[in-house]
JSON list of C-alpha atoms and ligand atoms in Angstrom, two decimals:
[
{"chain": "A", "resi": 71, "resn": "MET", "atom": "CA", "xyz": [147.29, 5.72, 96.87]},
{"chain": "A", "resi": 72, "resn": "ALA", "atom": "CA", "xyz": [148.63, 2.48, 97.24]},
{"chain": "A", "resi": 73, "resn": "ASP", "atom": "CA", "xyz": [147.58, 1.80, 100.79]},
{"chain": "A", "resi": 74, "resn": "CYS", "atom": "CA", "xyz": [144.55, 3.38, 100.96]},
{"chain": "A", "resi": 75, "resn": "LEU", "atom": "CA", "xyz": [141.17, 1.26, 101.60]},
{"chain": "A", "resi": 76, "resn": "PHE", "atom": "CA", "xyz": [138.91, 2.98, 98.99]},
{"chain": "A", "resi": 77, "resn": "CYS", "atom": "CA", "xyz": [141.33, 3.32, 96.14]},
{"chain": "A", "resi": 78, "resn": "LYS", "atom": "CA", "xyz": [141.72, -0.70, 96.58]},
{"chain": "A", "resi": 79, "resn": "ILE", "atom": "CA", "xyz": [137.82, -0.86, 96.25]},
{"chain": "A", "resi": 80, "resn": "VAL", "atom": "CA", "xyz": [137.80, 1.23, 92.99]},
{"chain": "A", "resi": 81, "resn": "LYS", "atom": "CA", "xyz": [140.57, -0.93, 91.57]},
{"chain": "A", "resi": 82, "resn": "GLY", "atom": "CA", "xyz": [138.46, -4.06, 92.52]},
{"chain": "A", "resi": 83, "resn": "GLU", "atom": "CA", "xyz": [141.74, -5.06, 95.13]},
{"chain": "A", "resi": 84, "resn": "ILE", "atom": "CA", "xyz": [138.83, -5.52, 98.19]},
{"chain": "A", "resi": 85, "resn": "PRO", "atom": "CA", "xyz": [135.44, -6.42, 97.00]},
{"chain": "A", "resi": 86, "resn": "SER", "atom": "CA", "xyz": [132.72, -4.22, 97.55]},
{"chain": "A", "resi": 87, "resn": "LYS", "atom": "CA", "xyz": [128.70, -4.19, 96.63]},
{"chain": "A", "resi": 88, "resn": "LYS", "atom": "CA", "xyz": [128.70, -1.90, 93.64]},
{"chain": "A", "resi": 89, "resn": "VAL", "atom": "CA", "xyz": [125.61, 0.57, 93.38]},
{"chain": "A", "resi": 90, "resn": "TYR", "atom": "CA", "xyz": [126.61, 2.61, 90.72]},
{"chain": "A", "resi": 91, "resn": "GLU", "atom": "CA", "xyz": [129.82, 3.21, 88.77]},
{"chain": "A", "resi": 92, "resn": "ASP", "atom": "CA", "xyz": [131.07, 5.96, 85.64]},
{"chain": "A", "resi": 93, "resn": "GLU", "atom": "CA", "xyz": [134.64, 7.13, 84.57]},
{"chain": "A", "resi": 94, "resn": "THR", "atom": "CA", "xyz": [135.05, 9.27, 87.40]},
{"chain": "A", "resi": 95, "resn": "VAL", "atom": "CA", "xyz": [132.76, 8.28, 90.41]},
{"chain": "A", "resi": 96, "resn": "TYR", "atom": "CA", "xyz": [131.85, 5.17, 92.27]},
{"chain": "A", "resi": 97, "resn": "VAL", "atom": "CA", "xyz": [129.22, 4.12, 94.77]},
{"chain": "A", "resi": 98, "resn": "PHE", "atom": "CA", "xyz": [128.69, 1.00, 97.13]},
{"chain": "A", "resi": 99, "resn": "GLU", "atom": "CA", "xyz": [126.96, -0.06, 100.03]},
{"chain": "A", "resi": 100, "resn": "ASP", "atom": "CA", "xyz": [128.51, 0.72, 103.47]},
{"chain": "A", "resi": 101, "resn": "ILE", "atom": "CA", "xyz": [129.84, -2.44, 105.31]},
{"chain": "A", "resi": 102, "resn": "GLU", "atom": "CA", "xyz": [127.93, -1.14, 108.62]},
{"chain": "A", "resi": 103, "resn": "PRO", "atom": "CA", "xyz": [124.85, 0.70, 107.39]},
{"chain": "A", "resi": 104, "resn": "THR", "atom": "CA", "xyz": [123.23, 3.35, 110.07]},
{"chain": "A", "resi": 105, "resn": "ALA", "atom": "CA", "xyz": [120.18, 3.46, 107.67]},
{"chain": "A", "resi": 106, "resn": "PRO", "atom": "CA", "xyz": [117.97, 1.05, 105.75]},
{"chain": "A", "resi": 107, "resn": "ILE", "atom": "CA", "xyz": [119.98, 2.61, 102.53]},
{"chain": "A", "resi": 108, "resn": "HIS", "atom": "CA", "xyz": [123.24, 3.78, 103.26]},
{"chain": "A", "resi": 109, "resn": "TYR", "atom": "CA", "xyz": [125.58, 4.39, 100.13]},
{"chain": "A", "resi": 110, "resn": "LEU", "atom": "CA", "xyz": [129.03, 5.66, 100.09]},
{"chain": "A", "resi": 111, "resn": "VAL", "atom": "CA", "xyz": [129.36, 8.04, 97.32]},
{"chain": "A", "resi": 112, "resn": "ILE", "atom": "CA", "xyz": [133.66, 8.45, 95.89]},
{"chain": "A", "resi": 113, "resn": "PRO", "atom": "CA", "xyz": [135.45, 9.71, 93.38]},
{"chain": "A", "resi": 114, "resn": "LYS", "atom": "CA", "xyz": [137.97, 7.80, 91.45]},
{"chain": "A", "resi": 115, "resn": "GLU", "atom": "CA", "xyz": [140.91, 9.61, 92.14]},
{"chain": "A", "resi": 116, "resn": "HIS", "atom": "CA", "xyz": [142.32, 10.03, 95.75]},
{"chain": "A", "resi": 117, "resn": "ILE", "atom": "CA", "xyz": [141.37, 13.26, 97.31]},
{"chain": "A", "resi": 118, "resn": "SER", "atom": "CA", "xyz": [141.93, 12.71, 101.08]},
{"chain": "A", "resi": 119, "resn": "LYS", "atom": "CA", "xyz": [139.02, 15.00, 102.53]},
{"chain": "A", "resi": 120, "resn": "LEU", "atom": "CA", "xyz": [136.71, 18.16, 101.94]},
{"chain": "A", "resi": 121, "resn": "ASP", "atom": "CA", "xyz": [139.21, 20.50, 102.96]},
{"chain": "A", "resi": 122, "resn": "GLU", "atom": "CA", "xyz": [141.51, 19.24, 99.79]},
{"chain": "A", "resi": 123, "resn": "ILE", "atom": "CA", "xyz": [138.60, 19.98, 97.68]},
{"chain": "A", "resi": 124, "resn": "THR", "atom": "CA", "xyz": [140.44, 23.15, 95.26]},
{"chain": "A", "resi": 125, "resn": "GLU", "atom": "CA", "xyz": [139.70, 24.22, 91.57]},
{"chain": "A", "resi": 126, "resn": "GLU", "atom": "CA", "xyz": [141.43, 22.09, 89.77]},
{"chain": "A", "resi": 127, "resn": "ASN", "atom": "CA", "xyz": [139.16, 18.56, 91.47]},
{"chain": "A", "resi": 128, "resn": "SER", "atom": "CA", "xyz": [135.92, 20.17, 91.83]},
{"chain": "A", "resi": 129, "resn": "GLY", "atom": "CA", "xyz": [134.45, 18.91, 88.83]},
{"chain": "A", "resi": 130, "resn": "VAL", "atom": "CA", "xyz": [134.29, 15.30, 90.37]},
{"chain": "A", "resi": 131, "resn": "ILE", "atom": "CA", "xyz": [132.59, 16.52, 93.29]},
{"chain": "A", "resi": 132, "resn": "ALA", "atom": "CA", "xyz": [130.17, 18.38, 91.23]},
{"chain": "A", "resi": 133, "resn": "HIS", "atom": "CA", "xyz": [129.78, 15.36, 89.31]},
{"chain": "A", "resi": 134, "resn": "ILE", "atom": "CA", "xyz": [129.29, 13.17, 92.61]},
{"chain": "A", "resi": 135, "resn": "PHE", "atom": "CA", "xyz": [126.14, 15.48, 93.38]},
{"chain": "A", "resi": 136, "resn": "GLU", "atom": "CA", "xyz": [125.11, 14.91, 89.93]},
{"chain": "A", "resi": 137, "resn": "VAL", "atom": "CA", "xyz": [125.21, 10.61, 90.62]},
{"chain": "A", "resi": 138, "resn": "ILE", "atom": "CA", "xyz": [123.69, 11.47, 94.23]},
{"chain": "A", "resi": 139, "resn": "SER", "atom": "CA", "xyz": [120.39, 13.34, 92.59]},
{"chain": "A", "resi": 140, "resn": "LYS", "atom": "CA", "xyz": [120.00, 10.48, 89.83]},
{"chain": "A", "resi": 141, "resn": "LEU", "atom": "CA", "xyz": [120.08, 7.92, 92.22]},
{"chain": "A", "resi": 142, "resn": "ALA", "atom": "CA", "xyz": [117.91, 9.64, 94.48]},
{"chain": "A", "resi": 143, "resn": "LYS", "atom": "CA", "xyz": [114.96, 10.11, 91.32]},
{"chain": "A", "resi": 144, "resn": "ASP", "atom": "CA", "xyz": [115.73, 6.38, 90.36]},
{"chain": "A", "resi": 145, "resn": "MET", "atom": "CA", "xyz": [115.21, 4.89, 93.76]},
{"chain": "A", "resi": 146, "resn": "GLY", "atom": "CA", "xyz": [112.25, 7.20, 94.69]},
{"chain": "A", "resi": 147, "resn": "LEU", "atom": "CA", "xyz": [113.65, 8.49, 97.43]},
{"chain": "A", "resi": 148, "resn": "LYS", "atom": "CA", "xyz": [110.62, 11.08, 97.79]},
{"chain": "A", "resi": 149, "resn": "ASP", "atom": "CA", "xyz": [110.33, 11.23, 101.21]},
{"chain": "A", "resi": 150, "resn": "GLY", "atom": "CA", "xyz": [113.90, 12.44, 101.72]},
{"chain": "A", "resi": 151, "resn": "PHE", "atom": "CA", "xyz": [117.70, 11.34, 102.13]},
{"chain": "A", "resi": 152, "resn": "ARG", "atom": "CA", "xyz": [120.55, 13.04, 103.86]},
{"chain": "A", "resi": 153, "resn": "VAL", "atom": "CA", "xyz": [124.48, 13.37, 102.28]},
{"chain": "A", "resi": 154, "resn": "VAL", "atom": "CA", "xyz": [127.24, 13.76, 105.22]},
{"chain": "A", "resi": 155, "resn": "SER", "atom": "CA", "xyz": [130.81, 14.35, 104.34]},
{"chain": "A", "resi": 156, "resn": "ASN", "atom": "CA", "xyz": [133.02, 13.54, 107.60]},
{"chain": "A", "resi": 157, "resn": "CYS", "atom": "CA", "xyz": [136.49, 15.99, 107.03]},
{"chain": "A", "resi": 158, "resn": "GLY", "atom": "CA", "xyz": [138.83, 14.94, 109.65]},
{"chain": "A", "resi": 159, "resn": "ALA", "atom": "CA", "xyz": [138.83, 12.84, 112.54]},
{"chain": "A", "resi": 160, "resn": "GLN", "atom": "CA", "xyz": [137.10, 15.21, 115.15]},
{"chain": "A", "resi": 161, "resn": "ALA", "atom": "CA", "xyz": [134.37, 15.17, 113.07]},
{"chain": "A", "resi": 162, "resn": "GLY", "atom": "CA", "xyz": [134.62, 11.31, 112.61]},
{"chain": "A", "resi": 163, "resn": "GLN", "atom": "CA", "xyz": [136.09, 10.78, 109.39]},
{"chain": "A", "resi": 164, "resn": "SER", "atom": "CA", "xyz": [138.16, 7.11, 109.62]},
{"chain": "A", "resi": 165, "resn": "VAL", "atom": "CA", "xyz": [138.77, 6.38, 105.84]},
{"chain": "A", "resi": 166, "resn": "PHE", "atom": "CA", "xyz": [140.84, 9.11, 104.37]},
{"chain": "A", "resi": 167, "resn": "HIS", "atom": "CA", "xyz": [139.38, 9.23, 100.85]},
{"chain": "A", "resi": 168, "resn": "ILE", "atom": "CA", "xyz": [136.76, 11.55, 100.36]},
{"chain": "A", "resi": 169, "resn": "HIS", "atom": "CA", "xyz": [133.12, 10.07, 100.48]},
{"chain": "A", "resi": 170, "resn": "PHE", "atom": "CA", "xyz": [129.80, 11.33, 100.92]},
{"chain": "A", "resi": 171, "resn": "HIS", "atom": "CA", "xyz": [127.62, 8.86, 102.83]},
{"chain": "A", "resi": 172, "resn": "MET", "atom": "CA", "xyz": [123.79, 8.50, 101.24]},
{"chain": "A", "resi": 173, "resn": "LEU", "atom": "CA", "xyz": [121.54, 7.82, 103.82]},
{"chain": "A", "resi": 174, "resn": "ALA", "atom": "CA", "xyz": [117.34, 7.28, 103.11]},
{"chain": "A", "resi": 175, "resn": "GLY", "atom": "CA", "xyz": [114.93, 4.96, 104.34]},
{"chain": "A", "resi": 176, "resn": "ARG", "atom": "CA", "xyz": [114.48, 6.18, 108.08]},
{"chain": "A", "resi": 177, "resn": "GLU", "atom": "CA", "xyz": [114.08, 9.68, 110.18]},
{"chain": "A", "resi": 178, "resn": "PHE", "atom": "CA", "xyz": [117.24, 11.70, 110.78]},
{"chain": "A", "resi": 179, "resn": "GLY", "atom": "CA", "xyz": [117.48, 13.93, 113.81]},
{"chain": "A", "resi": 180, "resn": "TRP", "atom": "CA", "xyz": [119.20, 17.16, 113.28]},
{"chain": "A", "resi": 181, "resn": "PRO", "atom": "CA", "xyz": [121.15, 18.63, 114.56]},
{"chain": "A", "resi": 182, "resn": "ALA", "atom": "CA", "xyz": [123.51, 15.40, 114.10]},
{"chain": "A", "resi": 183, "resn": "GLY", "atom": "CA", "xyz": [125.37, 13.97, 117.24]},
{"chain": "B", "resi": 132, "resn": "AMP", "atom": "P1", "xyz": [133.67, 7.83, 107.82]},
{"chain": "B", "resi": 132, "resn": "AMP", "atom": "O1", "xyz": [133.92, 7.39, 108.96]},
{"chain": "B", "resi": 132, "resn": "AMP", "atom": "O2", "xyz": [132.99, 9.00, 107.66]},
{"chain": "B", "resi": 132, "resn": "AMP", "atom": "O3", "xyz": [135.48, 8.11, 107.06]},
{"chain": "B", "resi": 132, "resn": "AMP", "atom": "O4", "xyz": [133.22, 6.83, 107.26]},
{"chain": "B", "resi": 132, "resn": "AMP", "atom": "C1", "xyz": [133.90, 5.86, 106.55]},
{"chain": "B", "resi": 132, "resn": "AMP", "atom": "C2", "xyz": [132.71, 4.52, 106.33]},
{"chain": "B", "resi": 132, "resn": "AMP", "atom": "O5", "xyz": [133.28, 3.86, 105.55]},
{"chain": "B", "resi": 132, "resn": "AMP", "atom": "C3", "xyz": [132.09, 4.42, 107.52]},
{"chain": "B", "resi": 132, "resn": "AMP", "atom": "O6", "xyz": [130.93, 4.23, 107.40]},
{"chain": "B", "resi": 132, "resn": "AMP", "atom": "C4", "xyz": [132.51, 2.36, 107.23]},
{"chain": "B", "resi": 132, "resn": "AMP", "atom": "O7", "xyz": [131.22, 1.50, 107.76]},
{"chain": "B", "resi": 132, "resn": "AMP", "atom": "C5", "xyz": [132.70, 2.04, 105.78]},
{"chain": "B", "resi": 132, "resn": "AMP", "atom": "N1", "xyz": [133.67, 1.06, 105.51]},
{"chain": "B", "resi": 132, "resn": "AMP", "atom": "C6", "xyz": [134.89, 0.97, 106.29]},
{"chain": "B", "resi": 132, "resn": "AMP", "atom": "N2", "xyz": [135.27, 0.04, 105.38]},
{"chain": "B", "resi": 132, "resn": "AMP", "atom": "C7", "xyz": [134.36, -0.75, 104.26]},
{"chain": "B", "resi": 132, "resn": "AMP", "atom": "C8", "xyz": [134.57, -1.86, 103.41]},
{"chain": "B", "resi": 132, "resn": "AMP", "atom": "N3", "xyz": [135.42, -2.39, 102.89]},
{"chain": "B", "resi": 132, "resn": "AMP", "atom": "N4", "xyz": [133.56, -1.42, 102.72]},
{"chain": "B", "resi": 132, "resn": "AMP", "atom": "C9", "xyz": [132.34, -0.63, 102.47]},
{"chain": "B", "resi": 132, "resn": "AMP", "atom": "N5", "xyz": [132.26, 0.66, 103.81]},
{"chain": "B", "resi": 132, "resn": "AMP", "atom": "C10", "xyz": [133.20, 0.67, 104.41]},
{"chain": "B", "resi": 133, "resn": "ZN", "atom": "ZN1", "xyz": [142.27, 6.64, 98.01]}
]
C-alpha cells in the first residue's frame, strides 16, 4: 500500500530501529515506547487489521507468533511479556497495517484500560 506508514518502514523509505527481519516478518522499536521493551511485530505484506486475517493470509500471522516466542527466549524474558493487537479505532488502532505490540520490562495491569 503506497501511503501506508508501516509498508514504508518495511521498504526502508521511513527509518526505523530494526530488531529482527526475515522474508515475511519485520520487528522494530515503537517510536513512543510505553514499556522498557516495546517492539512492533508486523507482516511485510499489507494486512490492515486483525479482522482481515483469513485462511489465505493466516500463515504469516502464525509465523509472527513463532518469531515473538523466539525473541522472548533469546532476550530472556522469563518474568513475562505482553502481546497486544488493537483492531479498529475504538480499540485504539492508529496505524492500519496490522501489528502486534510486544511489551516487557515492567508490571502490566489487567484488565487493560
Ligand atoms: P496502534 O495505536 O495500536 O495502532 O499502534 C501504533 C503504534 O505505532 C504506536 O504505538 C506508535 O507509537 C507507533 N508508531 C507510529 N509511528 C511510528 C514510527 N514511525 N516508528 C515506530 N513506531 C511508530
Ligand atoms: Zn501497510
